[in-house]
Amino acid sequence: MAQYWLFKSEPTTFSIDDLAKSPRQTTCWEGVRNYQARNFLKSMKVGDLGFFYHSNADPPAIVGIIQVVKAAYPDSFAFDSTSRYFDPRSAPDSPRWFLVDVRLVKKFPQALPLEQLRAIKGLEKMELLRKGSRLSIQPVRPEEWQRVLRLVPDGNSSQSTPR
DNA sequence: GCCAACGTTGGC
DNA sequence: GCCAACGTTGGC
């Protein structure tokens, strides 16, 4: 079964519009250098869906949906001493960091600001909304996924469970 | 720009 | 293995 995730990115570094302009609207998700986030990356399967979140943005917001199109593989940026993501402790024969490839599924017609999400009943336990949460890759519970989608015009939140 | 929260590092 | 120091994240 497909799992749900949330991917953080600072839009000044890589925004959802950057993804929209990428070839095949696909990119490798660079720069994860946190072990917990890495472990989540490694557990992703092709077909999993994720929210694209703009952090350090005005306002911080969920801005769309992406899909995992390639499962975790070694992050070669970590081997490149000229890369900002270089990590000398990672070697090709024992990679420490990984990437997945993701493709844009949908950019929301309107961003869903963090402030709005905080007011939604049923999202209280969402990792994104936890005080002090800094994880750049987060699991999202199916019920949280649906609740967020309900905020999107044409969100198809009930496509599998009509009510 | 501030600063609380968090993760990592490294001396001991 | 502890924990202080440090660097980073990210909302405000």
mmCIF file of C-alpha atoms (C1' of nucleotides) in Angstrom:
data_model
loop_
_atom_site.group_PDB
_atom_site.id
_atom_site.type_symbol
_atom_site.label_atom_id
_atom_site.label_comp_id
_atom_site.label_asym_id
_atom_site.label_seq_id
_atom_site.Cartn_x
_atom_site.Cartn_y
_atom_site.Cartn_z
ATOM 1 C CA MET A 1 0.000 0.000 0.000
ATOM 2 C CA ALA A 2 1.177 3.473 -0.822
ATOM 3 C CA GLN A 3 2.476 5.514 2.063
ATOM 4 C CA TYR A 4 2.229 9.242 2.530
ATOM 5 C CA TRP A 5 5.053 11.652 3.273
ATOM 6 C CA LEU A 6 5.914 15.299 3.565
ATOM 7 C CA PHE A 7 8.968 16.792 1.866
ATOM 8 C CA LYS A 8 10.326 20.131 3.062
ATOM 9 C CA SER A 9 12.174 22.499 0.836
ATOM 10 C CA GLU A 10 13.092 26.135 1.108
ATOM 11 C CA PRO A 11 11.626 27.762 -1.991
ATOM 12 C CA THR A 12 14.693 29.973 -2.365
ATOM 13 C CA THR A 13 16.636 26.739 -2.824
ATOM 14 C CA PHE A 14 14.092 24.642 -4.713
ATOM 15 C CA SER A 15 10.431 25.535 -5.055
ATOM 16 C CA ILE A 16 7.483 23.685 -6.471
ATOM 17 C CA ASP A 17 7.709 25.969 -9.488
ATOM 18 C CA ASP A 18 11.295 24.859 -9.969
ATOM 19 C CA LEU A 19 10.019 21.298 -9.974
ATOM 20 C CA ALA A 20 7.296 22.206 -12.465
ATOM 21 C CA LYS A 21 9.977 23.533 -14.795
ATOM 22 C CA SER A 22 12.256 20.515 -14.411
ATOM 23 C CA PRO A 23 12.552 17.972 -17.205
ATOM 24 C CA ARG A 24 9.583 15.571 -16.985
ATOM 25 C CA GLN A 25 8.676 17.539 -13.828
ATOM 26 C CA THR A 26 10.958 15.129 -12.030
ATOM 27 C CA THR A 27 13.930 15.665 -9.741
ATOM 28 C CA CYS A 28 16.134 13.828 -7.322
ATOM 29 C CA TRP A 29 15.498 15.017 -3.775
ATOM 30 C CA GLU A 30 18.862 16.423 -2.722
ATOM 31 C CA GLY A 31 20.423 17.352 0.517
ATOM 32 C CA VAL A 32 18.956 15.105 3.188
ATOM 33 C CA ARG A 33 21.678 14.929 5.832
ATOM 34 C CA ASN A 34 19.741 13.792 8.846
ATOM 35 C CA TYR A 35 19.594 10.146 9.799
ATOM 36 C CA GLN A 36 15.946 9.974 10.682
ATOM 37 C CA ALA A 37 14.972 11.682 7.458
ATOM 38 C CA ARG A 38 17.321 9.383 5.543
ATOM 39 C CA ASN A 39 15.685 6.337 7.046
ATOM 40 C CA PHE A 40 12.319 7.562 5.904
ATOM 41 C CA LEU A 41 13.736 8.112 2.413
ATOM 42 C CA LYS A 42 15.007 4.548 2.375
ATOM 43 C CA SER A 43 11.618 3.164 3.306
ATOM 44 C CA MET A 44 9.840 4.927 0.438
ATOM 45 C CA LYS A 45 8.396 2.896 -2.391
ATOM 46 C CA VAL A 46 7.679 3.835 -5.952
ATOM 47 C CA GLY A 47 4.154 5.185 -6.049
ATOM 48 C CA ASP A 48 4.222 6.722 -2.577
ATOM 49 C CA LEU A 49 2.785 10.219 -2.432
ATOM 50 C CA GLY A 50 4.051 13.255 -0.572
ATOM 51 C CA PHE A 51 3.161 16.824 0.197
ATOM 52 C CA PHE A 52 5.582 19.444 -1.054
ATOM 53 C CA TYR A 53 6.134 21.926 1.784
ATOM 54 C CA HIS A 54 7.778 25.329 1.554
ATOM 55 C CA SER A 55 9.749 26.018 4.728
ATOM 56 C CA ASN A 56 11.346 29.341 5.594
ATOM 57 C CA ALA A 57 8.812 30.868 3.275
ATOM 58 C CA ASP A 58 6.249 33.622 3.574
ATOM 59 C CA PRO A 59 4.007 32.029 4.455
ATOM 60 C CA PRO A 60 5.305 28.541 5.162
ATOM 61 C CA ALA A 61 2.836 26.266 3.400
ATOM 62 C CA ILE A 62 1.991 22.970 1.761
ATOM 63 C CA VAL A 63 1.954 23.815 -1.899
ATOM 64 C CA GLY A 64 1.326 20.593 -3.777
ATOM 65 C CA ILE A 65 1.721 16.865 -4.195
ATOM 66 C CA ILE A 66 4.620 14.820 -5.503
ATOM 67 C CA GLN A 67 5.100 11.124 -6.140
ATOM 68 C CA VAL A 68 8.070 8.855 -5.613
ATOM 69 C CA VAL A 69 9.138 7.537 -9.010
ATOM 70 C CA LYS A 70 12.464 5.966 -8.034
ATOM 71 C CA ALA A 71 13.268 4.292 -4.744
ATOM 72 C CA ALA A 72 16.311 5.171 -2.652
ATOM 73 C CA TYR A 73 19.737 4.973 -4.286
ATOM 74 C CA PRO A 74 23.155 6.232 -3.137
ATOM 75 C CA ASP A 75 23.581 9.994 -3.096
ATOM 76 C CA SER A 76 26.597 10.726 -5.265
ATOM 77 C CA PHE A 77 26.612 14.398 -4.257
ATOM 78 C CA ALA A 78 28.068 13.166 -0.996
ATOM 79 C CA PHE A 79 31.105 11.865 -2.929
ATOM 80 C CA ASP A 80 31.707 15.136 -4.746
ATOM 81 C CA SER A 81 34.072 17.442 -2.871
ATOM 82 C CA THR A 82 32.821 20.424 -4.864
ATOM 83 C CA SER A 83 29.198 19.830 -3.872
ATOM 84 C CA ARG A 84 27.602 21.658 -1.014
ATOM 85 C CA TYR A 85 26.306 18.260 0.046
ATOM 86 C CA PHE A 86 29.764 16.666 0.146
ATOM 87 C CA ASP A 87 30.331 14.333 3.079
ATOM 88 C CA PRO A 88 33.765 12.707 3.293
ATOM 89 C CA ARG A 89 32.369 10.045 5.585
ATOM 90 C CA SER A 90 30.230 8.674 2.792
ATOM 91 C CA ALA A 91 31.991 6.425 0.292
ATOM 92 C CA PRO A 92 30.695 4.722 -2.863
ATOM 93 C CA ASP A 93 31.253 1.277 -1.359
ATOM 94 C CA SER A 94 29.384 2.212 1.818
ATOM 95 C CA PRO A 95 27.116 5.143 1.074
ATOM 96 C CA ARG A 96 25.772 7.013 4.036
ATOM 97 C CA TRP A 97 23.232 9.186 2.224
ATOM 98 C CA PHE A 98 20.520 8.414 -0.290
ATOM 99 C CA LEU A 99 18.229 10.032 -2.812
ATOM 100 C CA VAL A 100 14.816 9.286 -4.190
ATOM 101 C CA ASP A 101 13.385 10.705 -7.394
ATOM 102 C CA VAL A 102 10.061 12.485 -7.256
ATOM 103 C CA ARG A 103 7.684 13.822 -9.869
ATOM 104 C CA LEU A 104 5.203 16.633 -9.598
ATOM 105 C CA VAL A 105 1.644 15.379 -9.348
ATOM 106 C CA LYS A 106 -0.159 18.605 -8.625
ATOM 107 C CA LYS A 107 0.484 22.156 -7.587
ATOM 108 C CA PHE A 108 -2.391 23.356 -5.454
ATOM 109 C CA PRO A 109 -4.350 26.306 -6.861
ATOM 110 C CA GLN A 110 -3.785 27.935 -3.479
ATOM 111 C CA ALA A 111 -1.058 27.148 -0.967
ATOM 112 C CA LEU A 112 -2.173 25.801 2.405
ATOM 113 C CA PRO A 113 -0.392 27.975 4.963
ATOM 114 C CA LEU A 114 0.901 26.474 8.171
ATOM 115 C CA GLU A 115 -1.359 28.801 10.126
ATOM 116 C CA GLN A 116 -4.410 27.379 8.387
ATOM 117 C CA LEU A 117 -3.301 23.807 9.021
ATOM 118 C CA ARG A 118 -2.893 24.518 12.730
ATOM 119 C CA ALA A 119 -6.579 25.318 12.938
ATOM 120 C CA ILE A 120 -7.730 22.034 11.404
ATOM 121 C CA LYS A 121 -9.213 19.503 13.729
ATOM 122 C CA GLY A 122 -7.618 16.111 13.367
ATOM 123 C CA LEU A 123 -4.180 17.390 12.451
ATOM 124 C CA GLU A 124 -3.049 17.979 16.016
ATOM 125 C CA LYS A 125 -0.632 15.062 15.911
ATOM 126 C CA MET A 126 0.783 15.820 12.515
ATOM 127 C CA GLU A 127 4.580 15.880 12.663
ATOM 128 C CA LEU A 128 4.718 19.166 10.786
ATOM 129 C CA LEU A 129 2.660 20.869 13.479
ATOM 130 C CA ARG A 130 4.570 19.506 16.435
ATOM 131 C CA LYS A 131 6.415 22.147 18.398
ATOM 132 C CA GLY A 132 10.067 22.135 17.518
ATOM 133 C CA SER A 133 9.622 19.725 14.645
ATOM 134 C CA ARG A 134 12.479 20.044 12.192
ATOM 135 C CA LEU A 135 12.377 16.803 10.268
ATOM 136 C CA SER A 136 12.757 17.494 6.560
ATOM 137 C CA ILE A 137 11.171 14.192 5.556
ATOM 138 C CA GLN A 138 8.122 13.167 7.530
ATOM 139 C CA PRO A 139 5.560 10.380 7.401
ATOM 140 C CA VAL A 140 1.954 11.530 7.106
ATOM 141 C CA ARG A 141 -0.921 9.413 8.375
ATOM 142 C CA PRO A 142 -3.605 8.505 5.824
ATOM 143 C CA GLU A 143 -6.268 10.366 7.794
ATOM 144 C CA GLU A 144 -4.049 13.447 7.923
ATOM 145 C CA TRP A 145 -3.480 13.191 4.197
ATOM 146 C CA GLN A 146 -7.220 13.144 3.576
ATOM 147 C CA ARG A 147 -7.937 16.002 5.941
ATOM 148 C CA VAL A 148 -5.376 18.193 4.258
ATOM 149 C CA LEU A 149 -6.681 17.325 0.809
ATOM 150 C CA ARG A 150 -10.161 18.356 1.842
ATOM 151 C CA LEU A 151 -8.827 21.911 2.070
ATOM 152 C CA VAL A 152 -7.919 21.883 -1.589
ATOM 153 C CA PRO A 153 -10.549 22.960 -4.094
ATOM 154 C CA ASP A 154 -11.020 19.938 -6.353
ATOM 155 C CA GLY A 155 -8.935 18.041 -3.883
ATOM 156 C CA ASN A 156 -10.603 14.696 -4.578
ATOM 157 C CA SER A 157 -10.264 13.920 -0.934
ATOM 158 C CA SER A 158 -12.990 11.329 -1.066
ATOM 159 C CA GLN A 159 -12.015 9.580 -4.285
ATOM 160 C CA SER A 160 -11.697 6.230 -2.546
ATOM 161 C CA THR A 161 -14.280 6.749 0.183
ATOM 162 C CA PRO A 162 -17.290 8.651 -1.105
ATOM 163 C CA ARG A 163 -19.442 10.105 1.616
ATOM 164 C "C1'" DG B 1 17.137 39.328 13.132
ATOM 165 C "C1'" DC B 2 15.806 36.631 17.157
ATOM 166 C "C1'" DC B 3 15.787 32.578 19.444
ATOM 167 C "C1'" DA B 4 13.817 27.982 20.923
ATOM 168 C "C1'" DA B 5 14.317 23.418 19.735
ATOM 169 C "C1'" DC B 6 16.900 20.040 18.050
ATOM 170 C "C1'" DG B 7 20.887 17.046 16.199
ATOM 171 C "C1'" DT B 8 25.771 16.277 16.145
ATOM 172 C "C1'" DT B 9 30.398 16.386 17.794
ATOM 173 C "C1'" DG B 10 34.059 15.399 20.693
ATOM 174 C "C1'" DG B 11 36.515 15.657 25.205
ATOM 175 C "C1'" DC B 12 36.590 13.210 29.200
ATOM 176 C "C1'" DG C 1 28.339 6.769 27.886
ATOM 177 C "C1'" DC C 2 27.737 11.480 29.497
ATOM 178 C "C1'" DC C 3 27.013 16.028 28.401
ATOM 179 C "C1'" DA C 4 28.592 20.780 27.162
ATOM 180 C "C1'" DA C 5 29.428 23.248 23.180
ATOM 181 C "C1'" DC C 6 28.269 24.160 18.855
ATOM 182 C "C1'" DG C 7 25.770 24.482 14.392
ATOM 183 C "C1'" DT C 8 21.357 24.286 12.087
ATOM 184 C "C1'" DT C 9 16.477 24.707 11.350
ATOM 185 C "C1'" DG C 10 12.645 27.339 10.736
ATOM 186 C "C1'" DG C 11 8.651 29.975 12.685
ATOM 187 C "C1'" DC C 12 7.846 34.399 14.035
#
